[in-house]
Coordinates of N, CA and C in Angstrom, one line a residue:
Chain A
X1 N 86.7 160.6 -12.1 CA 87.8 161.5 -11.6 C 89.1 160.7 -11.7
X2 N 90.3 161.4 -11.8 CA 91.1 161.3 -12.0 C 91.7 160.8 -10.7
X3 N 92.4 159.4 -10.5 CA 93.1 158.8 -9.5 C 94.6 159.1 -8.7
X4 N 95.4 159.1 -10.4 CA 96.9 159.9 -10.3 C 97.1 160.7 -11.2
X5 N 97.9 161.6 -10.2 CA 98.8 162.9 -10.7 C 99.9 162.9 -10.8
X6 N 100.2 163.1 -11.9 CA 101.9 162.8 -12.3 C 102.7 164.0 -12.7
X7 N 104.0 163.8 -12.2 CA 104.7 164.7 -12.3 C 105.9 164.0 -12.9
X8 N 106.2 164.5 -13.5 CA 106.4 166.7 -14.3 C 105.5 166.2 -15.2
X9 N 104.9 167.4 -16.0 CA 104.0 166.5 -17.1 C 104.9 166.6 -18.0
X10 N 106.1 166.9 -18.2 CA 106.7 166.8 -19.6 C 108.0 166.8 -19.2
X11 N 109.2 166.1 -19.6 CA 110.8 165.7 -19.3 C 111.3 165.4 -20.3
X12 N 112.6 166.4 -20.3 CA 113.3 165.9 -21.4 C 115.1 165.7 -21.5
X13 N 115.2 164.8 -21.3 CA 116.7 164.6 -21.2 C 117.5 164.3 -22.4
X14 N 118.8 164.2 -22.1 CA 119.9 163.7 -23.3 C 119.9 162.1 -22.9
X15 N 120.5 161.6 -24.0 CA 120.5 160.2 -23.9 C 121.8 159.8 -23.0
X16 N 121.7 158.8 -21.7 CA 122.3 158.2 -20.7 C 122.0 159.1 -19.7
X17 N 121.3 159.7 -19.6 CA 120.8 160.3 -18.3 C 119.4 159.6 -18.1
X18 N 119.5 159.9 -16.4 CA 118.2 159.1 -16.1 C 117.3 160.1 -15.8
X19 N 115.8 159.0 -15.4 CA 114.7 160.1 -16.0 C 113.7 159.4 -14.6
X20 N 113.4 160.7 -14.0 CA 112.3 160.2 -12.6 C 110.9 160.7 -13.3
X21 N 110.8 159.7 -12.8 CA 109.1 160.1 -12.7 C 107.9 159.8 -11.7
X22 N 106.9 160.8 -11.3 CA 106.3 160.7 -9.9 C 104.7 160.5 -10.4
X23 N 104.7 159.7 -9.5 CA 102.6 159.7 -9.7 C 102.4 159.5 -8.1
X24 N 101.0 160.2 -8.2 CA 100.3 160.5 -6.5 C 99.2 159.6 -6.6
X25 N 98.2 159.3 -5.5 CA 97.3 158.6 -5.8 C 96.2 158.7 -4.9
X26 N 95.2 158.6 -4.2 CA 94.2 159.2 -3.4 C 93.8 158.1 -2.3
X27 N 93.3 156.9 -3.2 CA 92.9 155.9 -2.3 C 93.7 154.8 -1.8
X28 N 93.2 153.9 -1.1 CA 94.2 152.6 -0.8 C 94.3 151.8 -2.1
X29 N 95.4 150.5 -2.5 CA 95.5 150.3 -3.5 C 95.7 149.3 -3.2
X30 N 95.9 148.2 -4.0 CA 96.0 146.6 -4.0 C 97.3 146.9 -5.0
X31 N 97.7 147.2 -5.7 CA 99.0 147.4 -6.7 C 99.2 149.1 -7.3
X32 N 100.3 149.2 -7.6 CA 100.0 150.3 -8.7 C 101.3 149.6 -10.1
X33 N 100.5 149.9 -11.0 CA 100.9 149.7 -12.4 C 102.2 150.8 -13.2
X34 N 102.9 150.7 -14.0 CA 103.4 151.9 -14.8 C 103.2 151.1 -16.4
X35 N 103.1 151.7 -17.0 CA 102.5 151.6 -18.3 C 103.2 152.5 -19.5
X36 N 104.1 152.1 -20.5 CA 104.3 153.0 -21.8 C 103.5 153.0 -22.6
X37 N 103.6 154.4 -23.6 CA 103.2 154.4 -25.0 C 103.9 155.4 -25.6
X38 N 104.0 154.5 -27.0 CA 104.9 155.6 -27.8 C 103.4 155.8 -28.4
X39 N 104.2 157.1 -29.3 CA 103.6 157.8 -30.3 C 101.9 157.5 -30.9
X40 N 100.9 157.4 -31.4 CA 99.8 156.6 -32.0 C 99.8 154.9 -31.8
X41 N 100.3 154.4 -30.3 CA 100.2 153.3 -30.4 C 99.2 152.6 -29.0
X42 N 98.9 151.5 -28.6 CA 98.5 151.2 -27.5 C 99.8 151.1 -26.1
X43 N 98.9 150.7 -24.8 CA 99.9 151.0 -23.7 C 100.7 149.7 -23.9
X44 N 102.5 149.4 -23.6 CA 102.2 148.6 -23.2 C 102.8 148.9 -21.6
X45 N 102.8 147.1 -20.4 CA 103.0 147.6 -19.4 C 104.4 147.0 -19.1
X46 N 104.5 147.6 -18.0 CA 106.3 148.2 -17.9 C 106.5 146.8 -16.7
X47 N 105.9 147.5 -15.3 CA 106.3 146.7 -14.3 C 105.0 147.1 -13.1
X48 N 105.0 146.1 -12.1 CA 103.7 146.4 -11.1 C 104.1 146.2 -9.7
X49 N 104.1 146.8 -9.4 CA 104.3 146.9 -7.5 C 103.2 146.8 -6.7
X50 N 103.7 145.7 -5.7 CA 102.2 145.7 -5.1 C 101.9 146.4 -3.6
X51 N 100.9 146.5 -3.0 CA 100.9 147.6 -1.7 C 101.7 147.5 -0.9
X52 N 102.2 145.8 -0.8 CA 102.9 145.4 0.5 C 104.8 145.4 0.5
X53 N 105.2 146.2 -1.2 CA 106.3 146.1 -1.5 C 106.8 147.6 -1.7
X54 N 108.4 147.9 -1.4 CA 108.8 149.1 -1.1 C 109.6 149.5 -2.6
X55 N 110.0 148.3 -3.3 CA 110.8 148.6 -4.2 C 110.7 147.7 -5.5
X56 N 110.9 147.5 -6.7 CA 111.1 146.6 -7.4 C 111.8 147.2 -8.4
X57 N 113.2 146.4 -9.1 CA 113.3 146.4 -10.3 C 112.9 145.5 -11.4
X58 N 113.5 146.5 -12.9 CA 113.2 145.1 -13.7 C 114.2 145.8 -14.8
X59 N 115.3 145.3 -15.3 CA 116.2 145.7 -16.2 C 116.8 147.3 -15.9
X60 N 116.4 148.3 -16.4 CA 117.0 149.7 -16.1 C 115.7 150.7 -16.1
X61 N 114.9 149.9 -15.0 CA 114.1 150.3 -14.1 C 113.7 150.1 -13.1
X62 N 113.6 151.3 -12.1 CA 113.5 150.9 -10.8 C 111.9 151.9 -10.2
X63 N 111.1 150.7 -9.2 CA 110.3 151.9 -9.2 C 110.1 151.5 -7.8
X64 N 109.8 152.8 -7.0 CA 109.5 153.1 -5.3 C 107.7 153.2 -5.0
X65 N 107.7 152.5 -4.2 CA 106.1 153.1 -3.5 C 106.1 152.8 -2.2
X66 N 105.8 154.0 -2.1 CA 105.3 154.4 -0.4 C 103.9 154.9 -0.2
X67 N 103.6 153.9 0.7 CA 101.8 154.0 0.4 C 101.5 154.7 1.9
X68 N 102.2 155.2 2.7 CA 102.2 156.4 3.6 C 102.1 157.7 2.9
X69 N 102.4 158.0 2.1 CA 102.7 159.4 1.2 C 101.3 159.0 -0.1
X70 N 101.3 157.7 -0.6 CA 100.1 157.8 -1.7 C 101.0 157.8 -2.8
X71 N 102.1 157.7 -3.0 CA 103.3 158.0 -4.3 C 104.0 157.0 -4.6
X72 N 104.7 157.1 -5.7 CA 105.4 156.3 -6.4 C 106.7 157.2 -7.6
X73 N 107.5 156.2 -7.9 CA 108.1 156.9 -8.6 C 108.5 156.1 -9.4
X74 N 109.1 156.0 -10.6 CA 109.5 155.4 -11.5 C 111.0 155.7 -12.1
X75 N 111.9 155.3 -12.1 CA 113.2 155.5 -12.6 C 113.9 155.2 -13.9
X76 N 113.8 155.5 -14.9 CA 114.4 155.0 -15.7 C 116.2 155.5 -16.3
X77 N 117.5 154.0 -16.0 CA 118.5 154.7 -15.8 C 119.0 154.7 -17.3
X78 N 119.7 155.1 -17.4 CA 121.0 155.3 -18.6 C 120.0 155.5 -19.7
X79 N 119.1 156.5 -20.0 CA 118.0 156.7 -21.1 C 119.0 156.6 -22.5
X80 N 117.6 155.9 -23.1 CA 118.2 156.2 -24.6 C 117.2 156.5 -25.5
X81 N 117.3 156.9 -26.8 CA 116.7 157.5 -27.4 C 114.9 156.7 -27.8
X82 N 115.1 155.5 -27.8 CA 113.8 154.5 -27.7 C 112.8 154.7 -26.5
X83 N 113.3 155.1 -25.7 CA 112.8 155.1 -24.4 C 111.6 156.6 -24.3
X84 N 111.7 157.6 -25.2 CA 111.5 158.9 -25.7 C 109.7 157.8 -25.7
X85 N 108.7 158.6 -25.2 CA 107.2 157.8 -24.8 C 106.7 158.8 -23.8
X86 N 105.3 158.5 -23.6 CA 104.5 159.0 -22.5 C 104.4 157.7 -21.5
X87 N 105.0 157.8 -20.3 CA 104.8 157.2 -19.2 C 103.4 157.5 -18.1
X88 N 102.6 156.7 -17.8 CA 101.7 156.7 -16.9 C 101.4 155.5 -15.7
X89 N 101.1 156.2 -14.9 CA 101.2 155.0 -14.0 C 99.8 154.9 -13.8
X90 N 98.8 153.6 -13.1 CA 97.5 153.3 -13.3 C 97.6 152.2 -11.6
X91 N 96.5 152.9 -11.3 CA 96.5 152.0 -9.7 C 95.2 150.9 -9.6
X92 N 95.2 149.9 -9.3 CA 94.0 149.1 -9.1 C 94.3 148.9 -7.0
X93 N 92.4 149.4 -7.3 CA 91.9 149.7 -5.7 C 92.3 148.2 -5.4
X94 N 91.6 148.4 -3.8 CA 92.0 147.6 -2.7 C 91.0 146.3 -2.9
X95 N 90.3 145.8 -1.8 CA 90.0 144.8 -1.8 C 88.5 144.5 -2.7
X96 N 88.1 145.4 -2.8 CA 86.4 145.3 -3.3 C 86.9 146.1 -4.7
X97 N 87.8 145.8 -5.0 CA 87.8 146.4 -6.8 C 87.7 145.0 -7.6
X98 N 86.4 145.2 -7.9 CA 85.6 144.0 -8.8 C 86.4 144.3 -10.1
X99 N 86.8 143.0 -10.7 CA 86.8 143.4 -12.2 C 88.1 143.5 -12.5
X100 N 88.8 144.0 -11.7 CA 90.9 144.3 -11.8 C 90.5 146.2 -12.2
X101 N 89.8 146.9 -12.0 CA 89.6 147.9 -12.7 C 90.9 148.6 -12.3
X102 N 91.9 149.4 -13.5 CA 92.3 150.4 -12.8 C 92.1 152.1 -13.1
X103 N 92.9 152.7 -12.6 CA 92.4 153.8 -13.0 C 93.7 154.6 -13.3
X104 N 94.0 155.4 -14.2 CA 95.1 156.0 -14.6 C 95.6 157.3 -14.6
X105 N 97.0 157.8 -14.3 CA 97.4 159.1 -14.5 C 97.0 159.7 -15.7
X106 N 97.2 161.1 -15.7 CA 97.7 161.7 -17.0 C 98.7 161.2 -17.6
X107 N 99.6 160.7 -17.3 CA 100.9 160.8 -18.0 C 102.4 161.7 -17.6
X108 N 102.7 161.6 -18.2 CA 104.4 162.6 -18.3 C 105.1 161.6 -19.3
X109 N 105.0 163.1 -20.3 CA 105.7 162.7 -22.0 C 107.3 163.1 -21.7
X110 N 107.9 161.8 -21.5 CA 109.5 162.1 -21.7 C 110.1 161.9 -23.1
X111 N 111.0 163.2 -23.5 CA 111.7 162.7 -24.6 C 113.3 163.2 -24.6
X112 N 113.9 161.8 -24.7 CA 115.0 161.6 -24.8 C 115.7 162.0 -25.9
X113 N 117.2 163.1 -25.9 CA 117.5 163.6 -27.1 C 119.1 163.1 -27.2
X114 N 119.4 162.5 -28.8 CA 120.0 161.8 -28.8 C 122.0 162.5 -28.8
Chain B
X1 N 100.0 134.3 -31.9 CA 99.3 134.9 -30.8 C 98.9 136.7 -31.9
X2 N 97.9 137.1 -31.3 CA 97.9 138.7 -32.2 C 97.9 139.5 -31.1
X3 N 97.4 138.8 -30.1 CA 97.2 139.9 -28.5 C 95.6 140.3 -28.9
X4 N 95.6 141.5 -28.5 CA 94.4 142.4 -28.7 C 94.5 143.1 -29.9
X5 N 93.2 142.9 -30.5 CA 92.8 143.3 -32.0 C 91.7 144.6 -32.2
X6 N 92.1 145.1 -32.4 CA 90.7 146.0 -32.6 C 90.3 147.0 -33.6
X7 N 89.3 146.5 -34.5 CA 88.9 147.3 -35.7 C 87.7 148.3 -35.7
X8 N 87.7 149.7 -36.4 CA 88.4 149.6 -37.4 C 89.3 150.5 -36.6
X9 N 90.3 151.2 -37.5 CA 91.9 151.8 -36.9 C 91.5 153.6 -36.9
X10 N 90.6 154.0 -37.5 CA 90.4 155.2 -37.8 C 88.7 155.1 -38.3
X11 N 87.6 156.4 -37.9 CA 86.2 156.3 -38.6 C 86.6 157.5 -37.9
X12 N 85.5 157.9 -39.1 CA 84.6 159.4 -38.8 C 83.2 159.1 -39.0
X13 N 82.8 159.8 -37.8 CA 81.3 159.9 -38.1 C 80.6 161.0 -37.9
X14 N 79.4 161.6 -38.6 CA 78.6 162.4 -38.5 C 77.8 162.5 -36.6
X15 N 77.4 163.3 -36.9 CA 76.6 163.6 -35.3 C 75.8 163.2 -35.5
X16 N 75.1 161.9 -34.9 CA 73.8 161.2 -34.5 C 74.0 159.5 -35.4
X17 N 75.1 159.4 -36.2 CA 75.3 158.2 -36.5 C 75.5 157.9 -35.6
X18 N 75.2 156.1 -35.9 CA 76.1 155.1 -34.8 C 77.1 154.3 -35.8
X19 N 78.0 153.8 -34.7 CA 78.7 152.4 -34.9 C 78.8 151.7 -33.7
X20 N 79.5 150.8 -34.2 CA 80.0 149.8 -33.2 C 81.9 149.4 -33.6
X21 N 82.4 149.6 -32.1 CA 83.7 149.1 -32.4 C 84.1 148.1 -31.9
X22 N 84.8 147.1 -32.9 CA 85.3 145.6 -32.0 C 86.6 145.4 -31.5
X23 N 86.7 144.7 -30.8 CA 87.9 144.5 -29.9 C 87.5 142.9 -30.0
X24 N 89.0 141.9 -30.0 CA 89.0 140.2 -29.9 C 90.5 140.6 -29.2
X25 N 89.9 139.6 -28.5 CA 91.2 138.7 -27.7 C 92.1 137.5 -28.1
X26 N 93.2 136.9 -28.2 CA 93.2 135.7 -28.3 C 94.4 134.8 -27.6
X27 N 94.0 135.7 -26.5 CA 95.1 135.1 -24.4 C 94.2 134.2 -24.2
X28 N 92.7 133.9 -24.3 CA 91.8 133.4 -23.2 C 92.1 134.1 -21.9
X29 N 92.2 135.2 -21.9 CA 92.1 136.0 -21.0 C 90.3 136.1 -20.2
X30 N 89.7 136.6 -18.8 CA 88.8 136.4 -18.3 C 88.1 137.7 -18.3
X31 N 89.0 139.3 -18.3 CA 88.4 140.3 -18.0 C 88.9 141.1 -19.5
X32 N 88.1 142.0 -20.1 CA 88.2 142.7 -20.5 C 87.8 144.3 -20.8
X33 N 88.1 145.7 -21.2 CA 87.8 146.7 -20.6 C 88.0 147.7 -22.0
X34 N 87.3 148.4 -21.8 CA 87.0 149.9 -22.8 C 87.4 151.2 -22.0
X35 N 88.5 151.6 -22.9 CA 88.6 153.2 -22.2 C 88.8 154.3 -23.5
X36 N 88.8 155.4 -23.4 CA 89.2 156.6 -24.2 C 89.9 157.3 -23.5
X37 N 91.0 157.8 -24.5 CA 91.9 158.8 -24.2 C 92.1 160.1 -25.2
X38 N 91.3 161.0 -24.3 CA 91.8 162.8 -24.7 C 92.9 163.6 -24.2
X39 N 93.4 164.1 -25.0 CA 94.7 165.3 -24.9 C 94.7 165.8 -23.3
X40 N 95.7 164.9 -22.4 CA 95.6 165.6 -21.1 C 94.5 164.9 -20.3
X41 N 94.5 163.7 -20.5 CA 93.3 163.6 -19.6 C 93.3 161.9 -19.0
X42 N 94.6 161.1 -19.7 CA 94.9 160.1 -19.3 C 93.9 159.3 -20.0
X43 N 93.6 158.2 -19.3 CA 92.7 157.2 -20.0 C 91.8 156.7 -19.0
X44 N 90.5 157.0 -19.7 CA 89.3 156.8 -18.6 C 88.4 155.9 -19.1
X45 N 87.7 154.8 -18.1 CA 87.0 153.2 -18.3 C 85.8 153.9 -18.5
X46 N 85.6 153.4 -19.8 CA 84.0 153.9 -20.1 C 82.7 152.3 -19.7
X47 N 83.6 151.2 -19.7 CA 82.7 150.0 -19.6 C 84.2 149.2 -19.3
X48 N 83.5 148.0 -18.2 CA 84.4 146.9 -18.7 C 83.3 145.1 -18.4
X49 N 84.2 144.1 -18.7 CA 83.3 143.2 -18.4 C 84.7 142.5 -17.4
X50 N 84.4 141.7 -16.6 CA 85.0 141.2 -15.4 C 85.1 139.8 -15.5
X51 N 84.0 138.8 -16.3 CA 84.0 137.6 -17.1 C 83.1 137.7 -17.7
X52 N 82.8 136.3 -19.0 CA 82.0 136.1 -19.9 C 80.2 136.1 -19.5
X53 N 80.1 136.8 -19.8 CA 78.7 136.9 -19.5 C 78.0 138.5 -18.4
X54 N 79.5 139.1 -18.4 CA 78.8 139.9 -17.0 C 79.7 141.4 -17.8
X55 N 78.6 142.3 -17.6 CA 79.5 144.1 -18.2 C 79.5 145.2 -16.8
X56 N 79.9 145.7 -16.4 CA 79.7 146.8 -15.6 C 80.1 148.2 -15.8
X57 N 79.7 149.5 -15.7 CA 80.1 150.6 -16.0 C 81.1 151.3 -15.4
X58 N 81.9 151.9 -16.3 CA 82.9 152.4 -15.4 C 82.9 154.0 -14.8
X59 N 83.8 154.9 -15.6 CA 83.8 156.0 -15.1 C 83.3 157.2 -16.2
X60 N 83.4 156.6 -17.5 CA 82.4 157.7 -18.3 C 81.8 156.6 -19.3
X61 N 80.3 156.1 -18.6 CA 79.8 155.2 -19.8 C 78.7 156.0 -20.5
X62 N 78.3 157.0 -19.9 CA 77.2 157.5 -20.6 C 77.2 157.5 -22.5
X63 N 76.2 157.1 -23.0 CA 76.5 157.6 -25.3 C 77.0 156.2 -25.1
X64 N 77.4 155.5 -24.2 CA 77.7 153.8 -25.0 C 77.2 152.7 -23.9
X65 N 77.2 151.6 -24.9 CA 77.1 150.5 -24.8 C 77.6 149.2 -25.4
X66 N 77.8 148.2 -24.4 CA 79.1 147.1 -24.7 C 78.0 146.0 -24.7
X67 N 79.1 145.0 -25.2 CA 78.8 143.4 -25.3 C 79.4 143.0 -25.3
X68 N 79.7 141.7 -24.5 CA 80.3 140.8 -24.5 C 80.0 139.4 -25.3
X69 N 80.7 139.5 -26.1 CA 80.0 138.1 -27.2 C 80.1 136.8 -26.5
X70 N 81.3 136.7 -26.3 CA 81.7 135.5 -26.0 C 83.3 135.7 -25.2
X71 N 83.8 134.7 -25.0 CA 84.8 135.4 -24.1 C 86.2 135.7 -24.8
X72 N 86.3 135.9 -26.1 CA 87.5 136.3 -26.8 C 86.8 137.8 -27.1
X73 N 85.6 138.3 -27.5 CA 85.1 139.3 -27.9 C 84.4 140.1 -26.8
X74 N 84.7 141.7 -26.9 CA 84.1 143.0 -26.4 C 83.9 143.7 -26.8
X75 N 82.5 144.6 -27.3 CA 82.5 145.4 -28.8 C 81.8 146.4 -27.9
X76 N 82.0 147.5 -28.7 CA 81.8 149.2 -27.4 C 80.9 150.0 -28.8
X77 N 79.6 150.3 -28.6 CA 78.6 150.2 -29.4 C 78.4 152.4 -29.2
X78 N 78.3 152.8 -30.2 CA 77.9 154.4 -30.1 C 76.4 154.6 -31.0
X79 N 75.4 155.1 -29.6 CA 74.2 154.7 -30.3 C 73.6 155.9 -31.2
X80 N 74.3 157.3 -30.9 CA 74.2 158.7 -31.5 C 75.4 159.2 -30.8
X81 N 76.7 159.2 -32.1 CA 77.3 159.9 -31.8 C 77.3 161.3 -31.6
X82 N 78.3 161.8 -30.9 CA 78.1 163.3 -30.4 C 79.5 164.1 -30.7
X83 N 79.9 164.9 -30.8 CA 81.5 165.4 -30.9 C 82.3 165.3 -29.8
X84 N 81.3 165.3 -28.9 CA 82.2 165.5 -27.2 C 82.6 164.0 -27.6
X85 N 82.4 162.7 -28.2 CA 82.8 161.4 -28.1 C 84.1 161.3 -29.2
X86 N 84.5 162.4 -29.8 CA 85.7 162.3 -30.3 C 86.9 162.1 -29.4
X87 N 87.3 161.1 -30.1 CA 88.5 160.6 -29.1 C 89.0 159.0 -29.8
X88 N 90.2 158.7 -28.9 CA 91.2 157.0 -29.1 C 90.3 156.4 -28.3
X89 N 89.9 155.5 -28.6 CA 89.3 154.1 -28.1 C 90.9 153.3 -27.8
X90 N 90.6 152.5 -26.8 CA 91.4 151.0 -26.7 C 91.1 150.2 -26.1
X91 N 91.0 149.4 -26.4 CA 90.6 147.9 -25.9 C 91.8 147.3 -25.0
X92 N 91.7 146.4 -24.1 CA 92.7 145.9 -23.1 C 91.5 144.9 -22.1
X93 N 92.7 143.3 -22.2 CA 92.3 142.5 -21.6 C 93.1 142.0 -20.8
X94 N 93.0 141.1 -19.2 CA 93.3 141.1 -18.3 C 92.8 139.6 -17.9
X95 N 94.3 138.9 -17.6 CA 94.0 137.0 -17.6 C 93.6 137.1 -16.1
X96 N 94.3 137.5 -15.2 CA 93.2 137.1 -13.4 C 93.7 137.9 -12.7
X97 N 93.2 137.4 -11.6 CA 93.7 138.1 -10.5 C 95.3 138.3 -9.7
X98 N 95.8 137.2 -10.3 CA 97.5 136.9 -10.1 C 97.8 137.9 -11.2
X99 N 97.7 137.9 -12.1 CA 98.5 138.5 -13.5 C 97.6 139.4 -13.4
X100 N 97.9 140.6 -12.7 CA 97.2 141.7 -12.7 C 97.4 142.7 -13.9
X101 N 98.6 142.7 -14.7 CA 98.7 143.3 -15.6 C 97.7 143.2 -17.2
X102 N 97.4 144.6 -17.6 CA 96.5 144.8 -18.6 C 97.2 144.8 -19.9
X103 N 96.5 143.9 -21.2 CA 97.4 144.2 -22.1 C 96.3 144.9 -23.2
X104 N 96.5 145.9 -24.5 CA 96.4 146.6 -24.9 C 96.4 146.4 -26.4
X105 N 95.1 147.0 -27.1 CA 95.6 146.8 -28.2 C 95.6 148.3 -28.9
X106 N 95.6 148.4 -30.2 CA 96.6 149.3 -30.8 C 95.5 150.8 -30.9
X107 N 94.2 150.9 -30.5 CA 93.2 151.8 -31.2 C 92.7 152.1 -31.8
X108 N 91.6 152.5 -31.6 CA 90.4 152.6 -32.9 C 90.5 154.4 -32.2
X109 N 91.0 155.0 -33.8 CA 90.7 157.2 -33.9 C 89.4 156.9 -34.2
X110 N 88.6 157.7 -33.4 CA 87.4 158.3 -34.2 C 87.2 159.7 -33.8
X111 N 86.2 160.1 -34.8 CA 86.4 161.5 -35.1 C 84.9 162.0 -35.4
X112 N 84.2 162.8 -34.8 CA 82.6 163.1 -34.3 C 82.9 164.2 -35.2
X113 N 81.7 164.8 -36.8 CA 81.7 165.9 -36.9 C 80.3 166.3 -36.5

């Protein structure tokens, strides 16, 4: 079964506009992950927040988790045309998650138009 | 460095062939993991191994099975393929428990007729 649900499944902005994006999640977590992929390619990963932290950036992204609600969000500011990918976020459980397993959204395919 | 490798890039196979798909490492990374991804459905752990010597199943392992060779290699074995097993393969390995982040290699298409 599916872990997170992400919202909107599909976003599409002009380029320098920013771009949110939401994932839900069910259980307790030890981190949650965000993860890109363009087109026919593998993930790669973006940035990782851990249970005990409210906010992190990393260049012209910012992402929120509030582990009262089960959510997160992902921000990406001043979009540009490269940035156009399926975003998913992927959570690894709490303390007895053997292995680093995580488990992942669907996605939300943002495309940025130039 | 190549990261994660994984051949071949595209197969079709008939219903009730097998193959086997490989995946190599070359982080010396400790954990490594098998998932598939269908249209809408995100990406689900069909096997992973957690270190050299040890496999555990994930969330859809049924139609396969893994090996861990050694600790740069994880190969995801289809013993009769089926059409419902159409789908992207990817391999992704994972250095510890601090560096929680997974890295990914590029996909093996395959395609069940």
């Amino acid at each position: 079964s599916q872990q997170g649900e992400e919202d909107p499944q599909a976003l599409s902005i002009q380029e320098g506009e920013n771009a949110t994006m939401n994932c839900s999640y069910k259980t307790s977590i030890n981190n949650l992950q965000w993860y890109r992929q363009n087109s026919g390619r593998g993930l790669v990963h973006l940035i990782l927040i851990r249970s005990n932290e409210r906010e992190k950036h990393s260049g012209r992204l910012r992402v929120t988790l509030d582990t009262s609600k089960k959510s997160s969000s992902l921000l990406i500011t001043a979009s540009r045309a490269a940035d156009t990918a399926s975003y998913f976020c992927a959570t690894a459980g709490g303390f007895y998650n053997q292995g680093g397993k995580l488990i992942f959204g669907q996605g939300t395919e943002l495309s940025v138009k130039p | 460095n190549a990261g994660v490798t994984q051949t071949p890039k595209f197969q079709v196979l008939k219903t009730g062939q097998s193959m086997t798909l490989q995946c190599a490492q070359d982080m010396n990374h400790n954990s490594m993991y098998w998932y598939r991804q269908d249209p809408g459905m995100g990406l689900r752990l069909i096997y992973y191994s957690a270190s050299e010597g040890t496999t555990d199943k994930g969330e859809v392992p049924n139609g396969y099975n893994v090996s861990r060779l050694n600790k740069r290699e994880f190969s995801l074995r289809l013993e009769s393929a089926a059409p419902s097993q159409t789908s992207v393969y990817f391999c992704a390995s994972r250095a510890d428990l601090v560096n929680d982040e997974q890295y990914f290699g590029p996909g093996t298409r395959l395609t069940v007729t």
